[in-house]
Amino acid sequence: MTLPEIRERIAPVRLAGQHQLPVPVALAELFPLGGLPTGWSVGVSGVGSWSLVAALAGALVEDHRWAAFVGAEEFGLVAASEVGLPLDRVLLVEHPEPQQWATVMAVLVEAVSVLCINPSHPIGQRDARRLIARAREQQTVLVHLDGGRAWPVPLDLSLWVEAGTWEGLGQGSGYLCSRKLTVEAQGRRSMAMARRRVVSLPDVDGHMLKAGC
Amino acid sequence: MVWCPDWPLVSWGVPMDEPALVLEVNRVVATTPAARAEGVALGQRRREAQGRCPEVVLLGRDLDREARLFDPVVAAVDEFAPRVEVTGPGLVGFPTRGPSRFFGGDSALAEMVYEKVQPLLARRGELRVALADGVFTARLAARTGEPITVVAPGQSAAFLADLPITAIDDPELTEVLTRLGITTLGRFAALSSTDVVGRFGRDGLLAHRLAKGEDDHPPDLRRPAFDLSVSWAFEPPADRIETCAYAAKALAEEFHAGLQSRGLACTRVAIEAETEAGERSLRLWRNQGLLSAADVADRARWQLDSWLHQGVNSRPTSGIVHLSLIPDEVVPATGNQLAFWGATNDQAEAVTRAVARLQTMLGPDSVTVPEFKGGIGPGERIRLVPAAAVDLTQPRPAASAGWLNEPWPGQLPAPSPAKVHADPKPIELRDRSGQLVVVGGRGLLSGDPAMMCMAGRPSQMVATWAGPWPAEQRWWDPLTRSRRARMQVCLGDGSAHLLMVERQSWFIEASYD
């Protein structure tokens, strides 16, 4: 542990906004605070959003944190592992019945740091606000795999993904190899200004890399 | 000490002459004599046990059920002594000095207890009653195989002397001692305490005390001078176990926080509940180690559960108004030391608790953790294991990247598709002249694919493509064999998909989202 890290940990006062989870290096420029504040809800949408969520969650769960995916039966876990999500700290939960949804979320938000949801039904205003309050208190990040379509309250941060073409495939030859994604982020407070960055996801090595703008 | 060795099986109501076993986290924790005769032993893996005895009946561990059904046994023992302590389902003990004087001697008491409890087991499973100076000696005496064992006062050391060193439940210590040539408790007890402390520290000293037949708790054990008990008043009275269980959980946390603030840990807790009509249930619970907050909450739930679900005559007539947790024996806590610069944020225990709760709500198979396995298709390379069957606090190599490094024939190289469709969508693939593209017997395409059509969607241009890569699976098995081929395509809108063809029908198996 370096000296600045120790200094940060033993600082007498830490404001709520200073509690942050690390983000992938390639996306660091999208987050002017240096990380993702805990308790925020983040919506991710667009082609390539599932890969982005996997890469993002991989950085968020560093340092023994856990991630839970609710109702993400189609999530390609091999691909997620390839872009850096440690599968030994991933919990998968099936779609709960709508009347059980709030209870299931209340249990999960206490246990994990990253809660990825993909609701199959519209969420009620009350359930949503209660979950947000619990997430702030428990320092959990909520990630909406559907881009927040079923969410009745404004998101703290929205990430739009625009996929470029894949490299490596020819007319009957080659393999898929890498592609570029354009990620646009806009959110609350310090992130009110929309920012765009281009990343390679996956890169030729399978990771996420910063690419030219 | 009263011990039912096969309690997990007795509670399931399995006949003892049929092979059966109880599993916890994939390890055998209890077996019937019939299964033991076939070579099934405690601690084996499930597969190993099934290999020895294929017709064995597998049962899951259900501590709640065990505790609930054990209550009649505790109640029967309760008639002999006022302070009965339950170590867990299957094991109960009480201090015998007073009762044995009253009932006419140690042997007479042991026999009376045996006669009293034996009918409750209805001849299913064995029952062992043992009487000795200390809890540890009594527990070992119960294992001797005799239904009733009485170790005379002062004879504990002599009784223990010939037992193997592994009777002490500390593999790390006993392994070293065995290598040093100390294979029995007697030889360990013969060492001087100072030497043992010098070499093995505090844990070694405790083990040494056990081997000498002294009590398994340090002598400075005491009732706390200050009141650390916590209680909860139900308003209105609670008559449902769920309400009580939630209160018990919150109470256990508070109880634990109180102990921790004094640097203490609890080895025996008294749990007391009182109903509106004044009925009371008091029970002492001991744990071999220390009781954590979760342990205390579990025990409170077991006690209340069995009390509320008793027969009509002994069931409380009104709701519970009062629940208290009283630390009965405490020791200085030497437990987990957190990292100096704040806690290492290890969530595995919180996740384990969440899994247990979700499982009761959603069913055992709806909460899973992924593990890698060998396979060709993107969905075949991951196995979803019910989270309750895995110890999440331990490292799990099968879920770490790099678990399977060997090449798997037919597997496509990374990257893998990020979206694996639960039910593959049927499509049609056509070439430039509009003909359907098929895969020939030699694994070649009949023409270059140019258009992809999906029912109800506009057809899309195929920009680039590669494949097909044939995958013949289980060719040796006529029932499950499959002949497939896979192809990667990139469509005009930039999206990439993994196509699968089987019996000349094309499907989108997964998408590179």
XYZ file of C-alpha atoms in Angstrom:
726
model
C 0.000 0.000 0.000
C 1.387 3.368 -0.973
C 1.557 6.361 1.321
C -1.234 8.355 -0.391
C -3.554 5.356 -0.063
C -2.813 5.066 3.643
C -3.310 8.787 4.081
C -6.684 8.522 2.388
C -7.754 5.622 4.591
C -6.866 7.231 7.884
C -8.327 10.605 6.978
C -10.552 11.621 9.913
C -13.526 12.668 7.809
C -14.746 11.109 4.596
C -17.744 12.627 2.944
C -20.353 10.378 1.385
C -19.293 11.589 -2.050
C -15.761 10.443 -1.369
C -16.726 6.779 -1.040
C -15.935 5.449 -4.469
C -15.351 2.168 -6.177
C -12.527 1.873 -8.723
C -13.360 1.944 -12.436
C -11.427 0.392 -15.335
C -8.352 2.395 -16.263
C -9.549 2.683 -19.849
C -12.719 4.443 -18.680
C -11.066 6.631 -16.032
C -11.460 9.783 -18.117
C -15.225 9.377 -18.078
C -15.191 9.619 -14.280
C -13.762 12.993 -13.230
C -13.971 11.978 -9.544
C -11.607 9.103 -10.271
C -14.137 6.402 -9.465
C -17.797 5.587 -9.232
C -19.419 6.999 -6.057
C -21.065 4.266 -3.991
C -24.822 4.323 -3.793
C -25.233 5.524 -7.367
C -27.482 3.844 -9.859
C -25.988 3.450 -13.303
C -27.865 2.562 -16.466
C -26.033 0.949 -19.365
C -27.627 0.681 -22.796
C -26.710 0.063 -26.407
C -25.056 -2.696 -28.410
C -22.006 -3.824 -26.468
C -23.491 -2.898 -23.111
C -23.163 -6.414 -21.675
C -19.435 -6.491 -22.369
C -19.106 -3.032 -20.863
C -20.981 -4.082 -17.708
C -18.691 -7.112 -17.346
C -15.554 -4.978 -17.678
C -16.933 -2.287 -15.359
C -18.034 -4.804 -12.726
C -14.620 -6.467 -12.954
C -12.991 -3.264 -11.718
C -15.731 -2.436 -9.204
C -15.384 -5.760 -7.364
C -11.637 -5.466 -6.834
C -10.447 -5.989 -3.261
C -12.699 -8.942 -2.327
C -15.978 -7.276 -3.179
C -18.840 -9.288 -4.665
C -21.243 -8.685 -7.535
C -24.738 -10.111 -7.936
C -26.611 -10.394 -11.238
C -30.367 -10.689 -10.984
C -32.331 -11.911 -13.968
C -29.327 -12.015 -16.282
C -29.745 -15.601 -17.505
C -28.329 -14.670 -20.909
C -25.150 -13.130 -19.517
C -22.171 -14.786 -21.239
C -20.029 -15.634 -18.238
C -17.072 -16.897 -20.258
C -16.913 -13.567 -22.044
C -17.299 -11.721 -18.745
C -14.390 -13.631 -17.296
C -12.302 -12.834 -20.392
C -12.730 -9.077 -19.892
C -11.764 -9.304 -16.234
C -14.797 -10.189 -14.098
C -13.666 -12.640 -11.405
C -16.338 -15.353 -11.494
C -15.479 -16.565 -7.998
C -17.096 -13.434 -6.608
C -20.236 -13.495 -8.709
C -23.663 -14.522 -7.507
C -26.446 -15.232 -10.000
C -30.069 -14.921 -8.975
C -33.041 -15.803 -11.152
C -35.820 -13.328 -11.886
C -37.852 -13.117 -8.672
C -41.627 -12.868 -8.830
C -42.688 -9.186 -8.994
C -44.140 -9.329 -5.473
C -40.862 -10.728 -4.116
C -38.645 -8.355 -6.053
C -38.249 -5.722 -3.339
C -37.425 -8.272 -0.624
C -34.842 -10.036 -2.765
C -33.175 -6.713 -3.573
C -33.169 -5.727 0.098
C -31.308 -8.931 0.973
C -28.803 -8.576 -1.864
C -28.043 -4.904 -1.356
C -26.829 -5.711 2.144
C -24.494 -8.418 0.925
C -22.809 -7.289 -2.295
C -21.112 -4.128 -3.529
C -22.294 -4.294 -7.114
C -25.904 -5.204 -7.825
C -26.728 -5.656 -11.509
C -30.430 -5.837 -12.240
C -32.474 -6.481 -15.337
C -36.078 -6.198 -14.157
C -38.733 -7.975 -16.203
C -41.503 -5.767 -14.875
C -41.823 -2.025 -14.174
C -40.592 -1.147 -10.695
C -42.837 0.861 -8.402
C -41.790 4.340 -7.313
C -41.715 3.317 -3.642
C -39.645 0.167 -4.108
C -37.147 2.069 -6.229
C -36.664 4.878 -3.715
C -36.297 2.432 -0.865
C -33.699 0.450 -2.782
C -31.751 3.629 -3.609
C -31.744 4.609 0.063
C -30.515 1.152 1.093
C -27.839 1.216 -1.609
C -26.514 4.583 -0.346
C -26.430 3.304 3.199
C -24.752 0.006 2.276
C -22.418 1.641 -0.257
C -23.623 -0.518 -3.088
C -23.635 0.431 -6.760
C -26.771 -0.436 -8.748
C -26.226 -1.274 -12.397
C -29.253 -1.397 -14.696
C -28.617 -3.827 -17.516
C -31.708 -2.593 -19.364
C -30.503 1.003 -19.336
C -33.014 1.887 -16.639
C -36.123 1.345 -18.752
C -38.061 -0.228 -15.877
C -36.774 2.319 -13.366
C -39.239 5.052 -12.336
C -36.731 7.568 -10.948
C -33.864 9.375 -12.711
C -30.548 7.522 -12.823
C -27.394 8.986 -11.313
C -25.371 8.077 -14.360
C -26.199 6.815 -17.829
C -23.717 5.086 -20.076
C -24.602 4.768 -23.751
C -22.580 2.381 -25.815
C -22.200 2.566 -29.559
C -20.460 -0.388 -31.082
C -18.032 -0.089 -33.943
C -17.327 -2.946 -36.309
C -15.501 -6.082 -35.303
C -12.016 -6.712 -36.576
C -10.607 -10.044 -37.575
C -13.367 -11.499 -39.696
C -13.061 -11.854 -43.458
C -15.082 -13.481 -46.230
C -14.968 -17.001 -44.868
C -11.719 -16.610 -42.976
C -10.332 -15.456 -39.631
C -11.913 -15.169 -36.217
C -13.571 -12.301 -34.379
C -10.742 -10.522 -32.647
C -11.386 -7.037 -31.326
C -13.710 -4.092 -31.691
C -14.007 -0.457 -30.722
C -16.787 0.885 -28.530
C -17.773 4.505 -28.101
C -18.966 5.101 -24.562
C -20.825 8.258 -23.655
C -21.429 9.108 -20.014
C -23.713 11.699 -18.526
C -24.871 11.941 -14.955
C -25.384 14.046 -11.905
C -23.156 16.570 -10.194
C -19.612 16.542 -11.480
C -20.663 14.331 -14.353
C -23.412 16.589 -15.690
C -21.345 17.306 -18.772
C -21.544 14.484 -21.315
C -18.169 12.875 -22.031
C -17.274 10.465 -24.827
C -14.418 8.040 -25.014
C -13.502 5.290 -27.447
C -12.232 2.029 -26.010
C -11.273 -1.332 -27.448
C -13.432 -3.979 -25.847
C -12.246 -6.594 -26.192
C -8.768 -5.656 -27.255
C -6.630 -8.116 -29.197
C -5.454 -9.423 -25.792
C -9.038 -9.740 -24.572
C -8.868 -6.774 -22.182
C -10.261 -3.301 -22.341
C -7.924 -0.662 -23.686
C -8.102 3.027 -24.221
C -8.219 3.914 -27.888
C -7.767 7.213 -29.692
C -10.725 9.591 -29.499
C -23.431 -36.186 27.968
C -26.148 -37.720 25.834
C -25.188 -38.269 22.216
C -27.145 -39.579 19.250
C -24.373 -40.272 16.723
C -26.667 -40.646 13.721
C -28.972 -37.772 14.598
C -29.024 -36.087 11.156
C -30.394 -39.369 9.750
C -32.738 -40.058 12.651
C -34.289 -36.644 12.097
C -34.979 -37.558 8.459
C -36.730 -40.716 9.653
C -34.558 -43.061 7.582
C -34.603 -46.749 8.619
C -31.132 -47.650 9.902
C -30.876 -50.855 7.872
C -30.951 -48.965 4.597
C -27.850 -47.191 3.296
C -28.309 -43.451 3.521
C -26.114 -40.470 4.199
C -26.395 -36.772 4.903
C -24.299 -34.281 2.952
C -23.120 -30.833 3.836
C -21.163 -28.832 1.271
C -20.649 -32.026 -0.732
C -19.080 -33.882 2.239
C -20.624 -36.767 4.139
C -21.482 -35.692 7.701
C -23.571 -38.685 8.816
C -24.212 -42.230 7.620
C -26.413 -45.168 8.562
C -24.756 -48.384 9.835
C -25.838 -50.025 6.589
C -23.941 -47.408 4.601
C -20.905 -47.710 6.878
C -20.867 -51.451 6.212
C -20.493 -50.642 2.493
C -17.442 -48.489 3.176
C -18.978 -45.028 3.285
C -17.110 -42.888 5.814
C -17.505 -39.413 7.231
C -15.719 -36.686 5.333
C -15.917 -38.425 1.965
C -17.046 -36.558 -1.089
C -20.440 -37.350 -2.501
C -19.066 -39.004 -5.599
C -16.681 -41.140 -3.587
C -19.504 -42.340 -1.334
C -21.722 -43.089 -4.316
C -18.886 -45.046 -5.842
C -18.659 -47.268 -2.786
C -22.388 -47.737 -2.469
C -24.383 -46.771 -5.583
C -27.851 -47.347 -4.077
C -27.217 -45.008 -1.138
C -29.937 -42.426 -0.408
C -28.573 -38.859 -0.398
C -30.062 -36.360 2.016
C -29.282 -32.700 2.531
C -28.345 -31.217 5.878
C -31.255 -29.438 7.527
C -30.162 -28.063 10.883
C -33.531 -26.434 11.588
C -35.315 -29.714 11.211
C -32.732 -31.559 13.289
C -33.021 -29.016 16.076
C -36.813 -29.047 16.040
C -37.043 -32.836 16.265
C -34.310 -32.992 18.893
C -36.376 -30.978 21.349
C -38.238 -33.985 22.877
C -34.837 -35.495 23.731
C -33.755 -32.261 25.402
C -37.052 -32.089 27.262
C -36.558 -35.663 28.509
C -33.050 -34.897 29.753
C -34.364 -31.683 31.248
C -36.286 -33.734 33.817
C -33.040 -34.881 35.423
C -31.282 -31.595 35.891
C -32.156 -27.919 35.901
C -29.335 -26.646 33.713
C -29.286 -28.662 30.531
C -26.995 -27.361 27.821
C -27.455 -28.203 24.181
C -24.289 -28.268 22.092
C -26.199 -28.763 18.885
C -28.806 -31.109 17.432
C -27.811 -34.607 18.602
C -25.643 -33.662 21.581
C -26.881 -32.540 24.977
C -25.271 -32.496 28.409
C -25.760 -31.416 31.981
C -23.682 -31.152 35.157
C -24.226 -34.368 37.101
C -22.899 -33.721 40.589
C -26.271 -32.895 42.173
C -28.508 -35.171 40.092
C -26.289 -38.239 40.577
C -26.402 -37.820 44.352
C -30.176 -37.534 44.146
C -30.725 -40.468 41.812
C -28.323 -42.808 43.612
C -24.957 -42.661 41.933
C -23.409 -42.046 38.533
C -24.238 -45.412 36.983
C -27.811 -45.331 38.162
C -28.261 -41.846 36.741
C -26.706 -42.787 33.401
C -28.990 -45.801 33.145
C -32.080 -43.796 33.991
C -31.235 -41.224 31.340
C -30.685 -44.002 28.817
C -34.022 -45.673 29.644
C -35.769 -42.340 29.375
C -34.322 -41.228 26.036
C -34.072 -44.558 24.208
C -37.858 -44.889 23.507
C -37.853 -41.414 21.925
C -35.533 -42.606 19.189
C -38.007 -45.410 18.400
C -35.130 -47.840 17.856
C -33.795 -45.764 14.995
C -30.164 -44.946 15.521
C -27.955 -45.490 18.482
C -27.882 -43.631 21.734
C -24.811 -43.093 23.876
C -24.779 -41.814 27.416
C -21.466 -40.947 29.001
C -20.557 -39.467 32.331
C -17.178 -38.019 33.243
C -15.416 -35.188 35.043
C -15.230 -32.895 32.039
C -17.174 -32.260 28.862
C -14.302 -33.313 26.588
C -13.801 -36.622 28.390
C -17.513 -37.323 28.407
C -17.711 -36.649 24.680
C -14.880 -39.080 23.967
C -16.364 -41.623 26.357
C -19.605 -41.422 24.377
C -17.662 -42.487 21.284
C -16.385 -45.745 22.785
C -19.264 -47.758 21.330
C -20.831 -48.822 24.628
C -24.353 -47.475 25.161
C -23.437 -46.303 28.675
C -19.950 -45.269 29.790
C -19.141 -43.936 33.215
C -15.660 -42.586 33.865
C -15.156 -42.510 37.625
C -14.185 -39.189 39.244
C -10.465 -38.532 38.961
C -10.029 -41.248 36.331
C -10.302 -38.973 33.299
C -6.569 -38.869 32.638
C -6.299 -42.641 32.845
C -9.283 -43.056 30.536
C -7.865 -40.634 27.957
C -4.295 -41.931 28.080
C -4.706 -44.617 25.416
C -6.847 -42.636 22.988
C -5.194 -41.379 19.786
C -3.991 -37.799 19.699
C -6.378 -37.056 16.814
C -9.227 -36.961 19.341
C -8.246 -33.327 19.786
C -10.044 -31.477 17.036
C -7.124 -29.439 15.770
C -5.579 -31.086 12.697
C -2.684 -28.630 12.509
C -1.571 -29.416 16.053
C -2.180 -33.138 16.000
C -0.282 -33.554 12.756
C 2.823 -31.974 14.255
C 2.482 -34.061 17.416
C 2.118 -37.243 15.425
C 5.279 -36.425 13.525
C 7.014 -35.842 16.848
C 6.040 -39.364 17.849
C 3.341 -38.305 20.292
C 0.459 -40.473 19.140
C -1.708 -40.820 22.237
C -3.313 -38.314 24.576
C -1.447 -39.920 27.496
C 1.954 -39.158 26.014
C 0.914 -35.594 25.252
C -0.377 -35.161 28.807
C 2.972 -36.373 30.163
C 4.765 -33.333 28.710
C 5.217 -30.366 31.008
C 2.838 -27.446 30.499
C 5.702 -24.974 30.188
C 7.224 -26.878 27.288
C 3.876 -27.143 25.552
C 3.232 -23.403 25.894
C 6.735 -22.638 24.660
C 6.281 -24.707 21.534
C 2.548 -24.479 20.703
C 1.297 -21.334 22.429
C -2.155 -20.818 23.807
C -3.981 -23.312 21.587
C -1.433 -25.934 22.541
C -1.992 -25.253 26.207
C -5.746 -25.684 25.849
C -5.239 -28.985 24.050
C -2.814 -30.045 26.758
C -5.400 -29.322 29.427
C -7.876 -31.478 27.548
C -5.394 -34.335 27.279
C -4.792 -34.204 31.027
C -8.522 -34.651 31.588
C -9.065 -31.164 32.903
C -11.964 -29.043 31.828
C -11.900 -27.836 28.274
C -12.329 -24.246 29.307
C -9.628 -22.077 30.780
C -9.821 -21.749 34.570
C -10.508 -18.037 34.460
C -13.935 -18.789 33.093
C -16.479 -16.766 34.948
C -19.873 -15.298 34.824
C -19.512 -11.731 33.659
C -19.651 -9.249 36.513
C -21.540 -6.739 34.437
C -24.855 -7.429 32.818
C -24.389 -8.132 29.136
C -27.723 -9.776 28.558
C -30.013 -8.210 25.998
C -33.734 -8.547 25.670
C -36.518 -7.679 23.311
C -40.130 -6.953 24.104
C -42.644 -7.912 21.432
C -45.490 -5.504 21.014
C -47.929 -6.961 20.005
C -47.013 -10.524 21.152
C -45.372 -12.580 18.405
C -46.898 -15.925 17.547
C -45.142 -16.571 14.244
C -41.661 -17.998 14.111
C -40.624 -15.578 11.345
C -41.293 -12.569 13.546
C -39.326 -14.118 16.398
C -36.475 -15.129 14.104
C -35.996 -11.600 12.787
C -36.041 -10.214 16.309
C -33.610 -12.920 17.407
C -31.234 -11.971 14.622
C -31.225 -8.288 15.526
C -30.891 -9.207 19.183
C -27.965 -11.524 18.495
C -26.115 -8.722 16.705
C -26.678 -6.406 19.658
C -25.623 -9.143 22.065
C -22.463 -9.717 20.136
C -21.639 -6.035 19.874
C -22.014 -5.741 23.652
C -19.628 -8.619 24.270
C -17.172 -7.337 21.721
C -17.018 -3.893 23.273
C -15.738 -5.583 26.441
C -13.320 -7.782 24.525
C -15.223 -10.930 25.403
C -16.615 -13.853 23.452
C -19.371 -16.204 24.502
C -19.026 -19.986 24.847
C -22.406 -20.675 26.409
C -25.552 -18.632 26.057
C -28.881 -18.919 27.813
C -31.890 -18.127 25.664
C -35.082 -17.309 27.475
C -38.524 -16.616 26.051
C -41.701 -15.761 27.871
C -45.278 -15.657 26.634
C -48.111 -13.370 27.524
C -49.589 -16.057 29.792
C -46.336 -16.388 31.696
C -45.036 -19.650 30.168
C -41.266 -19.712 29.908
C -38.715 -21.561 27.871
C -35.120 -21.414 29.064
C -32.340 -23.324 27.417
C -28.562 -23.239 27.579
C -26.613 -23.564 24.361
C -22.939 -24.403 24.156
C -20.693 -24.459 21.159
C -17.399 -26.277 20.867
C -15.814 -23.062 19.697
C -17.131 -19.581 20.243
C -20.676 -18.554 19.478
C -20.812 -15.952 16.727
C -23.789 -13.649 16.257
C -25.112 -15.892 13.499
C -24.751 -18.972 15.740
C -26.690 -17.328 18.541
C -29.439 -16.247 16.148
C -29.668 -19.805 14.784
C -29.982 -21.312 18.230
C -32.650 -18.839 19.277
C -34.591 -19.743 16.162
C -34.261 -23.493 16.811
C -35.424 -23.146 20.381
C -38.437 -20.980 19.570
C -39.341 -23.044 16.541
C -39.532 -26.273 18.484
C -41.325 -24.576 21.356
C -44.010 -23.056 19.142
C -44.542 -26.290 17.206
C -44.780 -28.678 20.122
C -47.740 -30.957 20.785
C -51.012 -29.310 21.755
C -50.498 -29.871 25.487
C -47.089 -28.309 25.881
C -47.376 -25.617 23.245
C -47.497 -22.060 24.623
C -51.040 -20.749 24.739
C -50.269 -17.187 23.751
C -47.769 -15.137 21.807
C -44.209 -14.452 22.911
C -43.781 -11.107 24.619
C -40.215 -11.279 25.790
C -36.987 -12.757 24.460
C -33.614 -12.442 26.177
C -30.112 -13.630 25.456
C -27.937 -14.043 28.525
C -24.232 -14.807 28.206
C -23.655 -17.665 30.640
C -19.956 -18.252 30.134
C -17.587 -15.812 28.558
C -13.910 -15.959 27.732
C -11.563 -13.203 26.624
C -11.907 -12.824 22.890
C -8.740 -13.566 20.994
C -10.660 -13.845 17.765
C -10.178 -12.245 14.418
C -7.890 -9.294 14.319
C -8.856 -6.912 11.573
C -6.229 -5.443 9.340
C -4.473 -2.453 10.861
C -5.530 0.078 8.256
C -9.237 -0.637 8.339
C -10.931 -3.925 7.649
C -10.170 -5.955 4.575
C -13.591 -5.740 3.082
C -14.359 -9.435 2.790
C -17.964 -9.875 1.879
C -18.047 -13.641 1.502
C -19.736 -14.148 4.869
C -22.394 -11.543 4.178
C -22.983 -13.178 0.807
C -23.313 -16.596 2.455
C -25.983 -15.231 4.779
C -27.816 -13.589 1.885
C -27.727 -16.878 -0.039
C -29.315 -18.701 2.893
C -32.144 -16.181 3.059
C -32.739 -16.024 -0.684
C -32.826 -19.784 -0.873
C -35.746 -19.994 1.528
C -37.578 -17.372 -0.530
C -36.826 -18.492 -4.080
C -35.869 -22.162 -3.864
C -32.462 -23.825 -3.809
C -31.688 -23.716 -7.538
C -32.468 -20.063 -8.128
C -29.333 -18.733 -6.422
C -26.234 -20.015 -8.153
C -22.524 -19.384 -8.544
C -20.691 -20.083 -11.817
C -17.887 -22.592 -12.269
C -15.855 -23.382 -15.352
C -16.214 -26.710 -17.081
C -15.036 -28.152 -20.326
C -17.270 -27.730 -23.358
C -17.517 -26.415 -26.892
C -20.489 -24.059 -27.084
C -20.412 -20.804 -25.108
C -23.198 -21.983 -22.801
C -21.574 -25.357 -22.213
C -18.405 -23.907 -20.720
C -20.040 -22.733 -17.485
C -21.786 -24.816 -14.902
C -24.147 -23.103 -12.453
C -23.828 -24.603 -8.986
C -26.439 -23.929 -6.284
C -24.723 -21.375 -4.055
C -25.784 -23.158 -0.890
C -23.765 -26.242 -1.898
C -20.506 -24.298 -1.967
C -18.457 -22.760 0.811
C -18.180 -19.206 -0.476
C -15.662 -18.123 2.151
C -13.010 -20.505 0.817
C -11.076 -19.967 -2.404
C -12.803 -21.682 -5.308
C -10.304 -22.596 -8.005
C -13.038 -23.969 -10.289
C -14.427 -20.448 -10.593
C -11.091 -18.746 -11.264
C -9.900 -17.868 -14.715
C -7.241 -20.348 -15.741
C -8.944 -23.345 -14.124
C -9.133 -25.083 -17.500
C -6.046 -24.380 -19.533
C -6.022 -27.502 -21.639
C -7.151 -27.033 -25.234
C -10.659 -28.300 -25.875
C -11.135 -29.507 -29.452
C -13.739 -27.494 -31.320
C -13.712 -24.579 -28.890
C -13.556 -21.144 -30.485
C -10.808 -18.780 -29.315
C -11.542 -15.681 -27.219
C -13.444 -13.366 -27.326
C -16.566 -15.233 -26.352
C -20.080 -13.933 -26.884
C -21.367 -11.742 -24.047
C -24.975 -12.736 -24.577
C -25.867 -16.412 -24.739
C -29.481 -16.819 -25.798
C -31.482 -19.048 -23.503
C -33.429 -20.413 -26.480
C -31.574 -20.145 -29.779
C -33.508 -18.147 -32.370
C -34.128 -19.901 -35.701
C -32.935 -18.022 -38.793
C -32.394 -18.571 -42.490
C -29.129 -17.944 -44.260
C -29.187 -17.239 -47.992
C -26.473 -16.697 -50.552
C -26.231 -13.961 -53.189
C -28.653 -15.691 -55.545
C -31.223 -16.199 -52.776
C -30.576 -19.920 -52.308
C -30.599 -21.362 -48.768
C -27.078 -21.979 -47.514
C -26.553 -25.518 -46.211
C -23.555 -27.321 -44.756
C -22.484 -30.391 -46.707
C -21.389 -33.716 -45.292
C -17.744 -32.643 -45.441
C -18.441 -29.478 -43.457
C -18.380 -27.079 -46.397
C -20.961 -24.398 -47.170
C -23.054 -24.680 -50.319
C -22.481 -20.992 -51.032
C -21.194 -17.775 -49.481
C -23.783 -16.393 -47.052
C -25.049 -12.957 -48.025
C -28.356 -12.424 -46.202
C -29.667 -13.438 -42.784
C -33.442 -13.537 -42.250
C -35.180 -13.867 -38.911
C -38.943 -14.391 -38.617
C -40.679 -11.039 -38.112
C -37.575 -8.904 -38.706
C -36.203 -7.333 -41.849
C -33.445 -9.436 -43.350
C -29.904 -8.195 -42.887
C -26.805 -8.245 -44.983
C -23.935 -10.465 -43.904
C -20.835 -8.271 -44.080
C -18.135 -10.711 -43.031
C -18.173 -14.297 -41.862
C -15.961 -17.213 -40.934
C -16.478 -20.921 -40.478
C -18.199 -23.286 -40.356
C -16.322 -25.157 -37.656
C -17.837 -28.597 -37.201
C -18.297 -30.006 -33.702
C -19.325 -33.589 -33.344
C -20.320 -34.331 -29.787
C -20.807 -37.657 -28.028
C -20.582 -39.641 -31.279
C -20.369 -42.779 -29.151
C -23.820 -42.304 -27.620
C -26.760 -42.800 -30.038
C -29.182 -40.910 -27.767
C -27.353 -37.683 -27.019
C -24.991 -37.444 -30.023
C -25.127 -34.249 -31.963
C -23.491 -33.018 -35.121
C -23.261 -29.286 -35.211
C -21.268 -26.606 -36.896
C -20.730 -23.038 -35.762
C -20.068 -19.844 -37.668
C -19.251 -16.289 -36.745
C -20.998 -13.591 -38.776
C -20.811 -9.839 -38.700
C -23.964 -8.157 -40.001
C -24.382 -4.931 -41.889
C -25.370 -3.029 -38.720
C -22.073 -3.943 -37.039
C -23.470 -6.592 -34.699
C -21.706 -9.939 -34.535
C -23.336 -13.262 -33.801
C -22.445 -16.873 -33.292
C -24.560 -19.101 -35.534
C -25.130 -22.779 -34.995
C -26.375 -25.245 -37.563
C -27.821 -28.606 -36.687
C -29.688 -30.867 -39.163
C -29.624 -28.076 -41.776
C -31.438 -25.595 -39.481
C -29.638 -22.412 -38.540
C -29.929 -20.720 -35.150
C -28.434 -17.646 -33.479
C -26.834 -19.298 -30.483
C -25.203 -16.246 -28.984
C -24.403 -12.614 -29.721
C -21.183 -10.715 -29.294
C -22.880 -7.922 -27.402
